[in-house]
Amino acid sequence: MDKKKVLIVDDQKGIRVLLVEVFSNEGYETFQASNGKLALDIVRKESPDLLLLDMKIPGMDGLDILKHVKQINSDIKVIMMTAYGELDMIKEATQLGALMHFTKPFDIDELRQAVNFHLQEDASKLAIGS
Protein backbone atom coordinates (compact mmCIF):
# COMPACT_ATOMS: atom_id res chain seq x y z
CA MET A 1 0.00 0.00 0.00
CA ASP A 2 1.40 3.38 -0.99
CA LYS A 3 1.98 6.02 1.60
CA LYS A 4 -0.51 8.86 1.54
CA LYS A 5 1.01 12.15 0.43
CA VAL A 6 0.57 15.41 2.30
CA LEU A 7 1.64 18.75 0.82
CA ILE A 8 2.17 21.65 3.22
CA VAL A 9 1.89 25.07 1.61
CA ASP A 10 2.90 27.97 3.85
CA ASP A 11 5.28 30.89 3.43
CA GLN A 12 6.44 30.50 7.05
CA LYS A 13 9.31 28.05 7.18
CA GLY A 14 8.80 27.29 10.88
CA ILE A 15 5.27 26.07 10.25
CA ARG A 16 6.34 23.96 7.26
CA VAL A 17 9.17 22.35 9.24
CA LEU A 18 6.86 21.60 12.18
CA LEU A 19 4.11 20.11 10.00
CA VAL A 20 6.53 18.07 7.89
CA GLU A 21 7.87 16.55 11.10
CA VAL A 22 4.42 15.84 12.52
CA PHE A 23 3.07 14.21 9.35
CA SER A 24 6.25 12.30 8.56
CA ASN A 25 5.96 10.81 12.04
CA GLU A 26 2.38 9.86 11.20
CA GLY A 27 3.73 7.82 8.30
CA TYR A 28 2.84 10.15 5.44
CA GLU A 29 5.08 11.14 2.58
CA THR A 30 5.38 14.89 3.00
CA PHE A 31 6.13 17.71 0.59
CA GLN A 32 6.40 21.40 1.26
CA ALA A 33 6.05 24.56 -0.76
CA SER A 34 6.59 28.17 0.21
CA ASN A 35 4.53 29.63 -2.65
CA GLY A 36 1.75 28.87 -5.08
CA LYS A 37 3.89 28.14 -8.12
CA LEU A 38 5.93 25.56 -6.23
CA ALA A 39 2.77 24.07 -4.73
CA LEU A 40 1.16 23.59 -8.14
CA ASP A 41 4.34 22.02 -9.54
CA ILE A 42 4.27 19.48 -6.71
CA VAL A 43 0.54 18.87 -7.20
CA ARG A 44 1.17 18.08 -10.88
CA LYS A 45 4.20 15.86 -10.23
CA GLU A 46 3.25 14.07 -7.01
CA SER A 47 -0.55 14.24 -6.93
CA PRO A 48 -0.77 14.55 -3.13
CA ASP A 49 -3.79 13.15 -1.31
CA LEU A 50 -4.16 16.18 0.90
CA LEU A 51 -3.00 19.80 1.01
CA LEU A 52 -2.55 21.90 4.12
CA LEU A 53 -2.88 25.30 2.55
CA ASP A 54 -2.20 28.66 4.14
CA MET A 55 -4.71 31.32 3.13
CA LYS A 56 -2.23 34.21 3.03
CA ILE A 57 0.73 33.52 0.78
CA PRO A 58 2.61 36.25 -1.07
CA GLY A 59 2.02 36.20 -4.81
CA MET A 60 -0.76 33.69 -5.32
CA ASP A 61 -3.10 33.54 -2.33
CA GLY A 62 -4.66 30.40 -0.89
CA LEU A 63 -7.91 30.79 -2.80
CA ASP A 64 -6.08 31.03 -6.12
CA ILE A 65 -3.99 28.00 -5.27
CA LEU A 66 -7.12 26.11 -4.21
CA LYS A 67 -8.85 26.90 -7.53
CA HIS A 68 -5.85 25.68 -9.53
CA VAL A 69 -5.43 22.53 -7.43
CA LYS A 70 -9.09 21.60 -7.93
CA GLN A 71 -8.69 22.15 -11.69
CA ILE A 72 -5.66 19.86 -11.77
CA ASN A 73 -7.28 17.15 -9.62
CA SER A 74 -10.63 17.64 -7.92
CA ASP A 75 -10.03 14.60 -5.68
CA ILE A 76 -7.23 16.25 -3.72
CA LYS A 77 -8.44 17.08 -0.23
CA VAL A 78 -7.65 20.56 1.06
CA ILE A 79 -7.57 21.88 4.60
CA MET A 80 -7.05 25.64 4.86
CA MET A 81 -4.91 27.34 7.49
CA THR A 82 -5.55 30.98 8.27
CA ALA A 83 -4.03 33.50 10.63
CA TYR A 84 -7.05 35.74 10.82
CA GLY A 85 -10.80 35.37 11.01
CA GLU A 86 -11.13 35.85 7.26
CA LEU A 87 -14.68 34.61 7.24
CA ASP A 88 -15.51 35.69 3.69
CA MET A 89 -12.38 33.96 2.36
CA ILE A 90 -13.09 30.86 4.45
CA LYS A 91 -16.63 30.73 3.07
CA GLU A 92 -15.30 31.04 -0.48
CA ALA A 93 -12.66 28.37 0.19
CA THR A 94 -15.40 26.01 1.40
CA GLN A 95 -17.43 26.70 -1.75
CA LEU A 96 -14.32 25.94 -3.80
CA GLY A 97 -13.98 22.57 -2.10
CA ALA A 98 -11.87 23.03 1.04
CA LEU A 99 -12.92 20.51 3.69
CA MET A 100 -12.31 22.69 6.72
CA HIS A 101 -10.02 25.36 8.12
CA PHE A 102 -7.79 25.86 11.13
CA THR A 103 -7.01 29.25 12.58
CA LYS A 104 -3.40 29.86 13.59
CA PRO A 105 -2.05 29.25 16.09
CA PHE A 106 -3.79 25.88 15.72
CA ASP A 107 -3.75 22.89 18.02
CA ILE A 108 -1.33 20.53 16.32
CA ASP A 109 -3.16 17.46 17.64
CA GLU A 110 -6.48 18.65 16.26
CA LEU A 111 -4.87 19.26 12.88
CA ARG A 112 -3.19 15.85 12.97
CA GLN A 113 -6.49 14.14 13.83
CA ALA A 114 -8.29 15.98 11.04
CA VAL A 115 -5.69 14.96 8.46
CA ASN A 116 -5.76 11.34 9.68
CA PHE A 117 -9.55 11.35 9.56
CA HIS A 118 -9.77 12.70 6.02
CA LEU A 119 -7.05 10.41 4.70
CA GLN A 120 -8.45 7.32 6.36
CA GLU A 121 -11.92 7.63 4.93
CA ASP A 122 -10.37 6.51 1.62
CA ALA A 123 -9.23 3.37 3.37
CA SER A 124 -12.75 2.44 4.44
CA LYS A 125 -11.50 -1.02 5.36
CA LEU A 126 -10.09 0.52 8.55
CA ALA A 127 -12.42 -0.36 11.37
CA ILE A 128 -13.75 2.64 13.24
CA GLY A 129 -12.78 2.69 16.89
CA SER A 130 -10.36 -0.22 16.67
JSON list of C-alpha atoms in Angstrom, two decimals:
[
{"chain": "A", "resi": 1, "resn": "MET", "atom": "CA", "xyz": [0.00, 0.00, 0.00]},
{"chain": "A", "resi": 2, "resn": "ASP", "atom": "CA", "xyz": [1.40, 3.38, -0.99]},
{"chain": "A", "resi": 3, "resn": "LYS", "atom": "CA", "xyz": [1.98, 6.02, 1.60]},
{"chain": "A", "resi": 4, "resn": "LYS", "atom": "CA", "xyz": [-0.51, 8.86, 1.54]},
{"chain": "A", "resi": 5, "resn": "LYS", "atom": "CA", "xyz": [1.01, 12.15, 0.43]},
{"chain": "A", "resi": 6, "resn": "VAL", "atom": "CA", "xyz": [0.57, 15.41, 2.30]},
{"chain": "A", "resi": 7, "resn": "LEU", "atom": "CA", "xyz": [1.64, 18.75, 0.82]},
{"chain": "A", "resi": 8, "resn": "ILE", "atom": "CA", "xyz": [2.17, 21.65, 3.22]},
{"chain": "A", "resi": 9, "resn": "VAL", "atom": "CA", "xyz": [1.89, 25.07, 1.61]},
{"chain": "A", "resi": 10, "resn": "ASP", "atom": "CA", "xyz": [2.90, 27.97, 3.85]},
{"chain": "A", "resi": 11, "resn": "ASP", "atom": "CA", "xyz": [5.28, 30.89, 3.43]},
{"chain": "A", "resi": 12, "resn": "GLN", "atom": "CA", "xyz": [6.44, 30.50, 7.05]},
{"chain": "A", "resi": 13, "resn": "LYS", "atom": "CA", "xyz": [9.31, 28.05, 7.18]},
{"chain": "A", "resi": 14, "resn": "GLY", "atom": "CA", "xyz": [8.80, 27.29, 10.88]},
{"chain": "A", "resi": 15, "resn": "ILE", "atom": "CA", "xyz": [5.27, 26.07, 10.25]},
{"chain": "A", "resi": 16, "resn": "ARG", "atom": "CA", "xyz": [6.34, 23.96, 7.26]},
{"chain": "A", "resi": 17, "resn": "VAL", "atom": "CA", "xyz": [9.17, 22.35, 9.24]},
{"chain": "A", "resi": 18, "resn": "LEU", "atom": "CA", "xyz": [6.86, 21.60, 12.18]},
{"chain": "A", "resi": 19, "resn": "LEU", "atom": "CA", "xyz": [4.11, 20.11, 10.00]},
{"chain": "A", "resi": 20, "resn": "VAL", "atom": "CA", "xyz": [6.53, 18.07, 7.89]},
{"chain": "A", "resi": 21, "resn": "GLU", "atom": "CA", "xyz": [7.87, 16.55, 11.10]},
{"chain": "A", "resi": 22, "resn": "VAL", "atom": "CA", "xyz": [4.42, 15.84, 12.52]},
{"chain": "A", "resi": 23, "resn": "PHE", "atom": "CA", "xyz": [3.07, 14.21, 9.35]},
{"chain": "A", "resi": 24, "resn": "SER", "atom": "CA", "xyz": [6.25, 12.30, 8.56]},
{"chain": "A", "resi": 25, "resn": "ASN", "atom": "CA", "xyz": [5.96, 10.81, 12.04]},
{"chain": "A", "resi": 26, "resn": "GLU", "atom": "CA", "xyz": [2.38, 9.86, 11.20]},
{"chain": "A", "resi": 27, "resn": "GLY", "atom": "CA", "xyz": [3.73, 7.82, 8.30]},
{"chain": "A", "resi": 28, "resn": "TYR", "atom": "CA", "xyz": [2.84, 10.15, 5.44]},
{"chain": "A", "resi": 29, "resn": "GLU", "atom": "CA", "xyz": [5.08, 11.14, 2.58]},
{"chain": "A", "resi": 30, "resn": "THR", "atom": "CA", "xyz": [5.38, 14.89, 3.00]},
{"chain": "A", "resi": 31, "resn": "PHE", "atom": "CA", "xyz": [6.13, 17.71, 0.59]},
{"chain": "A", "resi": 32, "resn": "GLN", "atom": "CA", "xyz": [6.40, 21.40, 1.26]},
{"chain": "A", "resi": 33, "resn": "ALA", "atom": "CA", "xyz": [6.05, 24.56, -0.76]},
{"chain": "A", "resi": 34, "resn": "SER", "atom": "CA", "xyz": [6.59, 28.17, 0.21]},
{"chain": "A", "resi": 35, "resn": "ASN", "atom": "CA", "xyz": [4.53, 29.63, -2.65]},
{"chain": "A", "resi": 36, "resn": "GLY", "atom": "CA", "xyz": [1.75, 28.87, -5.08]},
{"chain": "A", "resi": 37, "resn": "LYS", "atom": "CA", "xyz": [3.89, 28.14, -8.12]},
{"chain": "A", "resi": 38, "resn": "LEU", "atom": "CA", "xyz": [5.93, 25.56, -6.23]},
{"chain": "A", "resi": 39, "resn": "ALA", "atom": "CA", "xyz": [2.77, 24.07, -4.73]},
{"chain": "A", "resi": 40, "resn": "LEU", "atom": "CA", "xyz": [1.16, 23.59, -8.14]},
{"chain": "A", "resi": 41, "resn": "ASP", "atom": "CA", "xyz": [4.34, 22.02, -9.54]},
{"chain": "A", "resi": 42, "resn": "ILE", "atom": "CA", "xyz": [4.27, 19.48, -6.71]},
{"chain": "A", "resi": 43, "resn": "VAL", "atom": "CA", "xyz": [0.54, 18.87, -7.20]},
{"chain": "A", "resi": 44, "resn": "ARG", "atom": "CA", "xyz": [1.17, 18.08, -10.88]},
{"chain": "A", "resi": 45, "resn": "LYS", "atom": "CA", "xyz": [4.20, 15.86, -10.23]},
{"chain": "A", "resi": 46, "resn": "GLU", "atom": "CA", "xyz": [3.25, 14.07, -7.01]},
{"chain": "A", "resi": 47, "resn": "SER", "atom": "CA", "xyz": [-0.55, 14.24, -6.93]},
{"chain": "A", "resi": 48, "resn": "PRO", "atom": "CA", "xyz": [-0.77, 14.55, -3.13]},
{"chain": "A", "resi": 49, "resn": "ASP", "atom": "CA", "xyz": [-3.79, 13.15, -1.31]},
{"chain": "A", "resi": 50, "resn": "LEU", "atom": "CA", "xyz": [-4.16, 16.18, 0.90]},
{"chain": "A", "resi": 51, "resn": "LEU", "atom": "CA", "xyz": [-3.00, 19.80, 1.01]},
{"chain": "A", "resi": 52, "resn": "LEU", "atom": "CA", "xyz": [-2.55, 21.90, 4.12]},
{"chain": "A", "resi": 53, "resn": "LEU", "atom": "CA", "xyz": [-2.88, 25.30, 2.55]},
{"chain": "A", "resi": 54, "resn": "ASP", "atom": "CA", "xyz": [-2.20, 28.66, 4.14]},
{"chain": "A", "resi": 55, "resn": "MET", "atom": "CA", "xyz": [-4.71, 31.32, 3.13]},
{"chain": "A", "resi": 56, "resn": "LYS", "atom": "CA", "xyz": [-2.23, 34.21, 3.03]},
{"chain": "A", "resi": 57, "resn": "ILE", "atom": "CA", "xyz": [0.73, 33.52, 0.78]},
{"chain": "A", "resi": 58, "resn": "PRO", "atom": "CA", "xyz": [2.61, 36.25, -1.07]},
{"chain": "A", "resi": 59, "resn": "GLY", "atom": "CA", "xyz": [2.02, 36.20, -4.81]},
{"chain": "A", "resi": 60, "resn": "MET", "atom": "CA", "xyz": [-0.76, 33.69, -5.32]},
{"chain": "A", "resi": 61, "resn": "ASP", "atom": "CA", "xyz": [-3.10, 33.54, -2.33]},
{"chain": "A", "resi": 62, "resn": "GLY", "atom": "CA", "xyz": [-4.66, 30.40, -0.89]},
{"chain": "A", "resi": 63, "resn": "LEU", "atom": "CA", "xyz": [-7.91, 30.79, -2.80]},
{"chain": "A", "resi": 64, "resn": "ASP", "atom": "CA", "xyz": [-6.08, 31.03, -6.12]},
{"chain": "A", "resi": 65, "resn": "ILE", "atom": "CA", "xyz": [-3.99, 28.00, -5.27]},
{"chain": "A", "resi": 66, "resn": "LEU", "atom": "CA", "xyz": [-7.12, 26.11, -4.21]},
{"chain": "A", "resi": 67, "resn": "LYS", "atom": "CA", "xyz": [-8.85, 26.90, -7.53]},
{"chain": "A", "resi": 68, "resn": "HIS", "atom": "CA", "xyz": [-5.85, 25.68, -9.53]},
{"chain": "A", "resi": 69, "resn": "VAL", "atom": "CA", "xyz": [-5.43, 22.53, -7.43]},
{"chain": "A", "resi": 70, "resn": "LYS", "atom": "CA", "xyz": [-9.09, 21.60, -7.93]},
{"chain": "A", "resi": 71, "resn": "GLN", "atom": "CA", "xyz": [-8.69, 22.15, -11.69]},
{"chain": "A", "resi": 72, "resn": "ILE", "atom": "CA", "xyz": [-5.66, 19.86, -11.77]},
{"chain": "A", "resi": 73, "resn": "ASN", "atom": "CA", "xyz": [-7.28, 17.15, -9.62]},
{"chain": "A", "resi": 74, "resn": "SER", "atom": "CA", "xyz": [-10.63, 17.64, -7.92]},
{"chain": "A", "resi": 75, "resn": "ASP", "atom": "CA", "xyz": [-10.03, 14.60, -5.68]},
{"chain": "A", "resi": 76, "resn": "ILE", "atom": "CA", "xyz": [-7.23, 16.25, -3.72]},
{"chain": "A", "resi": 77, "resn": "LYS", "atom": "CA", "xyz": [-8.44, 17.08, -0.23]},
{"chain": "A", "resi": 78, "resn": "VAL", "atom": "CA", "xyz": [-7.65, 20.56, 1.06]},
{"chain": "A", "resi": 79, "resn": "ILE", "atom": "CA", "xyz": [-7.57, 21.88, 4.60]},
{"chain": "A", "resi": 80, "resn": "MET", "atom": "CA", "xyz": [-7.05, 25.64, 4.86]},
{"chain": "A", "resi": 81, "resn": "MET", "atom": "CA", "xyz": [-4.91, 27.34, 7.49]},
{"chain": "A", "resi": 82, "resn": "THR", "atom": "CA", "xyz": [-5.55, 30.98, 8.27]},
{"chain": "A", "resi": 83, "resn": "ALA", "atom": "CA", "xyz": [-4.03, 33.50, 10.63]},
{"chain": "A", "resi": 84, "resn": "TYR", "atom": "CA", "xyz": [-7.05, 35.74, 10.82]},
{"chain": "A", "resi": 85, "resn": "GLY", "atom": "CA", "xyz": [-10.80, 35.37, 11.01]},
{"chain": "A", "resi": 86, "resn": "GLU", "atom": "CA", "xyz": [-11.13, 35.85, 7.26]},
{"chain": "A", "resi": 87, "resn": "LEU", "atom": "CA", "xyz": [-14.68, 34.61, 7.24]},
{"chain": "A", "resi": 88, "resn": "ASP", "atom": "CA", "xyz": [-15.51, 35.69, 3.69]},
{"chain": "A", "resi": 89, "resn": "MET", "atom": "CA", "xyz": [-12.38, 33.96, 2.36]},
{"chain": "A", "resi": 90, "resn": "ILE", "atom": "CA", "xyz": [-13.09, 30.86, 4.45]},
{"chain": "A", "resi": 91, "resn": "LYS", "atom": "CA", "xyz": [-16.63, 30.73, 3.07]},
{"chain": "A", "resi": 92, "resn": "GLU", "atom": "CA", "xyz": [-15.30, 31.04, -0.48]},
{"chain": "A", "resi": 93, "resn": "ALA", "atom": "CA", "xyz": [-12.66, 28.37, 0.19]},
{"chain": "A", "resi": 94, "resn": "THR", "atom": "CA", "xyz": [-15.40, 26.01, 1.40]},
{"chain": "A", "resi": 95, "resn": "GLN", "atom": "CA", "xyz": [-17.43, 26.70, -1.75]},
{"chain": "A", "resi": 96, "resn": "LEU", "atom": "CA", "xyz": [-14.32, 25.94, -3.80]},
{"chain": "A", "resi": 97, "resn": "GLY", "atom": "CA", "xyz": [-13.98, 22.57, -2.10]},
{"chain": "A", "resi": 98, "resn": "ALA", "atom": "CA", "xyz": [-11.87, 23.03, 1.04]},
{"chain": "A", "resi": 99, "resn": "LEU", "atom": "CA", "xyz": [-12.92, 20.51, 3.69]},
{"chain": "A", "resi": 100, "resn": "MET", "atom": "CA", "xyz": [-12.31, 22.69, 6.72]},
{"chain": "A", "resi": 101, "resn": "HIS", "atom": "CA", "xyz": [-10.02, 25.36, 8.12]},
{"chain": "A", "resi": 102, "resn": "PHE", "atom": "CA", "xyz": [-7.79, 25.86, 11.13]},
{"chain": "A", "resi": 103, "resn": "THR", "atom": "CA", "xyz": [-7.01, 29.25, 12.58]},
{"chain": "A", "resi": 104, "resn": "LYS", "atom": "CA", "xyz": [-3.40, 29.86, 13.59]},
{"chain": "A", "resi": 105, "resn": "PRO", "atom": "CA", "xyz": [-2.05, 29.25, 16.09]},
{"chain": "A", "resi": 106, "resn": "PHE", "atom": "CA", "xyz": [-3.79, 25.88, 15.72]},
{"chain": "A", "resi": 107, "resn": "ASP", "atom": "CA", "xyz": [-3.75, 22.89, 18.02]},
{"chain": "A", "resi": 108, "resn": "ILE", "atom": "CA", "xyz": [-1.33, 20.53, 16.32]},
{"chain": "A", "resi": 109, "resn": "ASP", "atom": "CA", "xyz": [-3.16, 17.46, 17.64]},
{"chain": "A", "resi": 110, "resn": "GLU", "atom": "CA", "xyz": [-6.48, 18.65, 16.26]},
{"chain": "A", "resi": 111, "resn": "LEU", "atom": "CA", "xyz": [-4.87, 19.26, 12.88]},
{"chain": "A", "resi": 112, "resn": "ARG", "atom": "CA", "xyz": [-3.19, 15.85, 12.97]},
{"chain": "A", "resi": 113, "resn": "GLN", "atom": "CA", "xyz": [-6.49, 14.14, 13.83]},
{"chain": "A", "resi": 114, "resn": "ALA", "atom": "CA", "xyz": [-8.29, 15.98, 11.04]},
{"chain": "A", "resi": 115, "resn": "VAL", "atom": "CA", "xyz": [-5.69, 14.96, 8.46]},
{"chain": "A", "resi": 116, "resn": "ASN", "atom": "CA", "xyz": [-5.76, 11.34, 9.68]},
{"chain": "A", "resi": 117, "resn": "PHE", "atom": "CA", "xyz": [-9.55, 11.35, 9.56]},
{"chain": "A", "resi": 118, "resn": "HIS", "atom": "CA", "xyz": [-9.77, 12.70, 6.02]},
{"chain": "A", "resi": 119, "resn": "LEU", "atom": "CA", "xyz": [-7.05, 10.41, 4.70]},
{"chain": "A", "resi": 120, "resn": "GLN", "atom": "CA", "xyz": [-8.45, 7.32, 6.36]},
{"chain": "A", "resi": 121, "resn": "GLU", "atom": "CA", "xyz": [-11.92, 7.63, 4.93]},
{"chain": "A", "resi": 122, "resn": "ASP", "atom": "CA", "xyz": [-10.37, 6.51, 1.62]},
{"chain": "A", "resi": 123, "resn": "ALA", "atom": "CA", "xyz": [-9.23, 3.37, 3.37]},
{"chain": "A", "resi": 124, "resn": "SER", "atom": "CA", "xyz": [-12.75, 2.44, 4.44]},
{"chain": "A", "resi": 125, "resn": "LYS", "atom": "CA", "xyz": [-11.50, -1.02, 5.36]},
{"chain": "A", "resi": 126, "resn": "LEU", "atom": "CA", "xyz": [-10.09, 0.52, 8.55]},
{"chain": "A", "resi": 127, "resn": "ALA", "atom": "CA", "xyz": [-12.42, -0.36, 11.37]},
{"chain": "A", "resi": 128, "resn": "ILE", "atom": "CA", "xyz": [-13.75, 2.64, 13.24]},
{"chain": "A", "resi": 129, "resn": "GLY", "atom": "CA", "xyz": [-12.78, 2.69, 16.89]},
{"chain": "A", "resi": 130, "resn": "SER", "atom": "CA", "xyz": [-10.36, -0.22, 16.67]}
]
